[in-house]
Amino acid sequence: MEYQHDIEINGEDKYLNICKHNGLCKKEKDSKDDTDSNKLSHIEKAYTTILGELGEDVDREGLLRTPLRAAKAMQFFTKGYKETTQDIMNDAIFDENHDEMVIVKDIDLFSLCEHHLVPFFGKAHIAYLPNKKVVGLSKLARIVEIYSRRLQVQERLTKQIASAISEALEPAGVAVVIEATHMCMVMRGVQKINASTVTSVMLGTFQDNPITRKEFLDLTIRK
Amino acid sequence: MEHSKQTQFGSSDKKDAGTSSVVNGHCDGMVKRPAGGPSQPPAAESGSQRPVMESWREDRTRSVEDNEMRLPSLAAAYTTILRGLGEDPQRQGLLKTPWRAATAMQFFTKGYQEKIIDVLNDAIFDEDHDEMVIVKDIDMFSMCEHHLVPIFGRVHIGYLPNKRVLGLSKLARIVEIYSRRLQVQERLTKQIAVAITEALQPTGVGVVIEATHMCMVMRGVQKMNSKTVTSTMLGVFREDPKTRDEFLTLIRS
């Protein structure tokens, strides 16, 4: 797996002990006094500006607290930056003598397109072949949450999920498939309502062995 | 626009008295009602005291030139947001994001640039038809005015013409004008119904919207499968249960 290109992208992954933020870590150290509430009020002011520039009346009743709500909503949509795989995985890895495929499918996923700041959402299907270590099933969904609650590109999201599972469990193989609808394509631009984007990452046995891959695909996306 | 509601069909609108309401950014400096409550609904065809075509005269709050002028400050606001969220606006994927996001947001609120009168004027025809006309499953995309997060769903519109019919795509265009704004689903439903009423003076209008609110799905209560349904029934759709029933049955099928 190639992580070099992940540097500069999507924040520091403490699990790997690699700082993936070129500029920001230093900036974060420099602005330690920029507390969370400070950041929230900056975002809130930015939203007030946006509402005004869009031609709306910022003082009308329905919009009075919108900047604050929108700022909090945006912080919720990007809460994945503050979470690390290590925090959630550490306790839930168990030794188990099981080497058959484990699949968790139809995990609802919501993320933000980093190019337009517009949501994309869909389902993630994850499978792995344990190698003496299994993980609590909800942790797979939590990994999806950590990486999806960020400004993302679907390709990178898929890869990050696969990498995280791979590093945590060292399984014989990992497969991740994401099918998602991008509002940036549906609500604007080409405006194709039924288009859906599918990305997949196959690692280990899933990559080497076509039969394993077929079994996974049959059990997940071929209904 | 709230107050311009309903003319011949009687109004249950609360924002009635006197002051111009500022809704959706529109300060409608139109004919103000005399303070002291709603006036009696005038007869449908005869000269009503109130101007009927009020939404036709609503002013745009912005223009295409406005958009270009305001884009830099919108982009700057988005850059601030990116920084505030802890991201690095200089990384490759985010370099042009403030501009793209600003343009996207302007597109999502392009309803403020458009006027009903522009899209409807040419497409009203005299036709001796008085049976129900329904256009259903109109895809609708809007923005929640409370969280600035998308709302999407379908709109079903039915009306009973009174000698005048409307080009069918114009119903979808009316939906576009009102949905591409910062909205509340209840208000959106009503605005669409009122616009059709004012344009055609039909015997009745029914509008049903079923939508999914991302603010409920992606955050907050996080209920994936929830849908919100709102409806506005005017005229004979409101008064006659059989008509309403026919409309609701036909949009389900």
XYZ file of C-alpha atoms in Angstrom, chain B residues 27-217:
191
model
C -39.175 42.523 1.117
C -42.298 42.896 -0.860
C -43.066 46.513 -1.091
C -46.308 45.645 -2.668
C -49.767 46.735 -1.926
C -50.092 46.539 1.800
C -53.266 45.308 3.319
C -55.024 47.694 5.612
C -54.194 46.892 9.194
C -56.993 45.242 11.016
C -57.073 41.792 9.671
C -57.638 39.979 6.452
C -60.096 41.395 4.013
C -62.967 39.347 2.768
C -61.985 37.182 -0.136
C -63.402 38.818 -3.230
C -65.291 36.971 -5.910
C -63.096 34.976 -8.152
C -63.547 36.536 -11.512
C -64.950 39.934 -10.833
C -62.721 42.860 -10.163
C -61.185 42.124 -6.819
C -60.051 44.924 -4.608
C -56.625 43.449 -4.307
C -54.163 43.027 -7.109
C -54.177 39.374 -7.953
C -50.832 38.957 -9.599
C -48.716 39.940 -6.665
C -46.010 37.361 -6.965
C -45.555 38.430 -10.538
C -44.278 41.714 -9.369
C -41.894 40.492 -6.756
C -38.470 41.914 -7.152
C -35.421 39.840 -7.568
C -33.035 40.270 -4.682
C -30.050 39.655 -6.847
C -28.930 39.540 -10.453
C -26.356 37.715 -12.490
C -24.005 40.688 -12.171
C -24.466 40.591 -8.408
C -23.315 37.025 -8.439
C -20.044 37.873 -10.080
C -19.432 40.802 -7.815
C -20.078 38.885 -4.674
C -18.149 35.788 -5.547
C -14.822 36.925 -4.038
C -16.288 37.655 -0.631
C -18.212 34.409 -0.702
C -15.021 32.569 -1.544
C -13.190 34.333 1.266
C -15.907 33.283 3.696
C -15.539 29.687 2.580
C -11.782 29.868 3.051
C -12.388 31.000 6.621
C -14.727 28.077 7.119
C -12.168 25.618 5.833
C -9.569 26.978 8.224
C -12.003 26.996 11.081
C -12.711 23.318 10.498
C -9.049 22.489 10.834
C -8.339 21.841 7.178
C -5.498 23.234 5.147
C -6.930 25.422 2.376
C -3.614 25.252 0.533
C -3.591 21.564 -0.090
C -4.178 20.509 -3.629
C -7.693 19.179 -3.262
C -8.906 22.327 -1.509
C -7.145 25.026 -3.514
C -10.142 26.045 -5.592
C -12.782 24.745 -3.240
C -13.823 28.165 -1.886
C -14.667 29.291 -5.405
C -16.409 26.084 -6.312
C -18.382 26.056 -3.078
C -19.355 29.691 -3.537
C -20.535 29.106 -7.097
C -22.389 25.982 -5.977
C -24.143 27.892 -3.225
C -25.125 30.612 -5.650
C -26.581 27.941 -7.893
C -28.495 26.427 -4.993
C -30.050 29.825 -4.316
C -30.595 30.928 -7.894
C -34.302 31.184 -7.202
C -33.604 34.651 -5.857
C -32.606 35.761 -9.333
C -35.731 34.643 -11.057
C -39.219 35.957 -11.306
C -42.396 33.994 -11.902
C -43.545 36.418 -14.517
C -40.506 35.697 -16.639
C -41.089 31.994 -16.844
C -44.843 31.990 -17.077
C -45.895 34.842 -19.246
C -45.959 33.136 -22.558
C -47.308 29.771 -21.608
C -50.831 30.402 -20.398
C -53.393 29.219 -22.895
C -57.126 29.471 -23.109
C -58.520 25.995 -23.215
C -61.944 24.718 -22.497
C -60.844 22.087 -20.064
C -62.035 21.701 -16.556
C -60.753 18.300 -15.548
C -57.876 17.752 -13.202
C -54.371 18.227 -14.522
C -51.602 16.597 -12.520
C -47.855 16.791 -12.919
C -46.234 14.471 -10.420
C -42.802 13.252 -9.351
C -41.110 16.558 -10.034
C -37.669 16.200 -8.473
C -36.990 19.035 -6.110
C -33.762 20.199 -4.477
C -33.698 22.899 -1.901
C -31.600 24.135 1.028
C -32.742 24.064 4.617
C -32.663 27.649 5.847
C -31.802 26.563 9.370
C -28.720 24.482 8.690
C -27.795 25.265 5.096
C -27.922 21.576 4.246
C -29.759 20.096 1.242
C -33.375 18.981 1.162
C -34.482 16.839 -1.727
C -37.646 15.100 -2.709
C -40.565 15.125 -5.069
C -43.343 17.542 -5.738
C -46.788 16.580 -7.007
C -48.993 19.333 -8.365
C -52.609 19.169 -9.445
C -54.994 21.883 -10.524
C -58.483 22.244 -11.922
C -58.312 24.736 -14.774
C -60.862 27.445 -15.122
C -60.617 28.119 -18.844
C -56.875 28.665 -18.650
C -54.183 26.022 -18.697
C -50.483 26.339 -18.154
C -47.655 24.825 -20.141
C -46.753 21.718 -18.178
C -43.074 22.388 -17.825
C -43.954 25.733 -16.281
C -45.232 23.933 -13.232
C -41.797 22.379 -12.864
C -40.206 25.775 -13.412
C -42.288 27.280 -10.646
C -41.023 24.502 -8.396
C -37.466 25.356 -9.410
C -37.797 29.048 -8.697
C -39.099 28.542 -5.203
C -37.059 25.521 -4.259
C -33.705 26.996 -5.243
C -33.744 29.204 -2.162
C -33.179 28.899 1.561
C -36.441 27.279 2.436
C -38.709 25.704 4.940
C -40.746 22.901 3.402
C -44.070 24.269 4.592
C -43.426 27.635 3.052
C -42.181 26.135 -0.196
C -45.382 24.139 -0.618
C -47.496 27.190 -0.036
C -45.520 29.432 -2.351
C -45.863 27.004 -5.220
C -49.604 26.716 -4.688
C -50.050 30.453 -4.466
C -48.024 31.148 -7.581
C -50.160 28.780 -9.629
C -53.305 30.276 -8.162
C -52.265 33.768 -9.001
C -51.174 32.917 -12.502
C -54.179 30.911 -13.609
C -57.013 31.601 -11.203
C -57.968 27.938 -11.362
C -60.847 26.370 -9.530
C -58.443 24.650 -7.235
C -54.802 23.769 -6.703
C -53.189 20.964 -4.732
C -49.471 20.652 -4.022
C -47.875 17.778 -2.129
C -44.167 17.606 -1.328
C -42.386 14.569 0.091
C -38.818 15.282 0.981
C -35.821 14.025 2.852
C -34.025 16.545 5.005
C -30.300 15.969 5.217
C -30.247 17.975 8.434
C -32.210 15.104 10.002
C -30.392 12.320 8.214
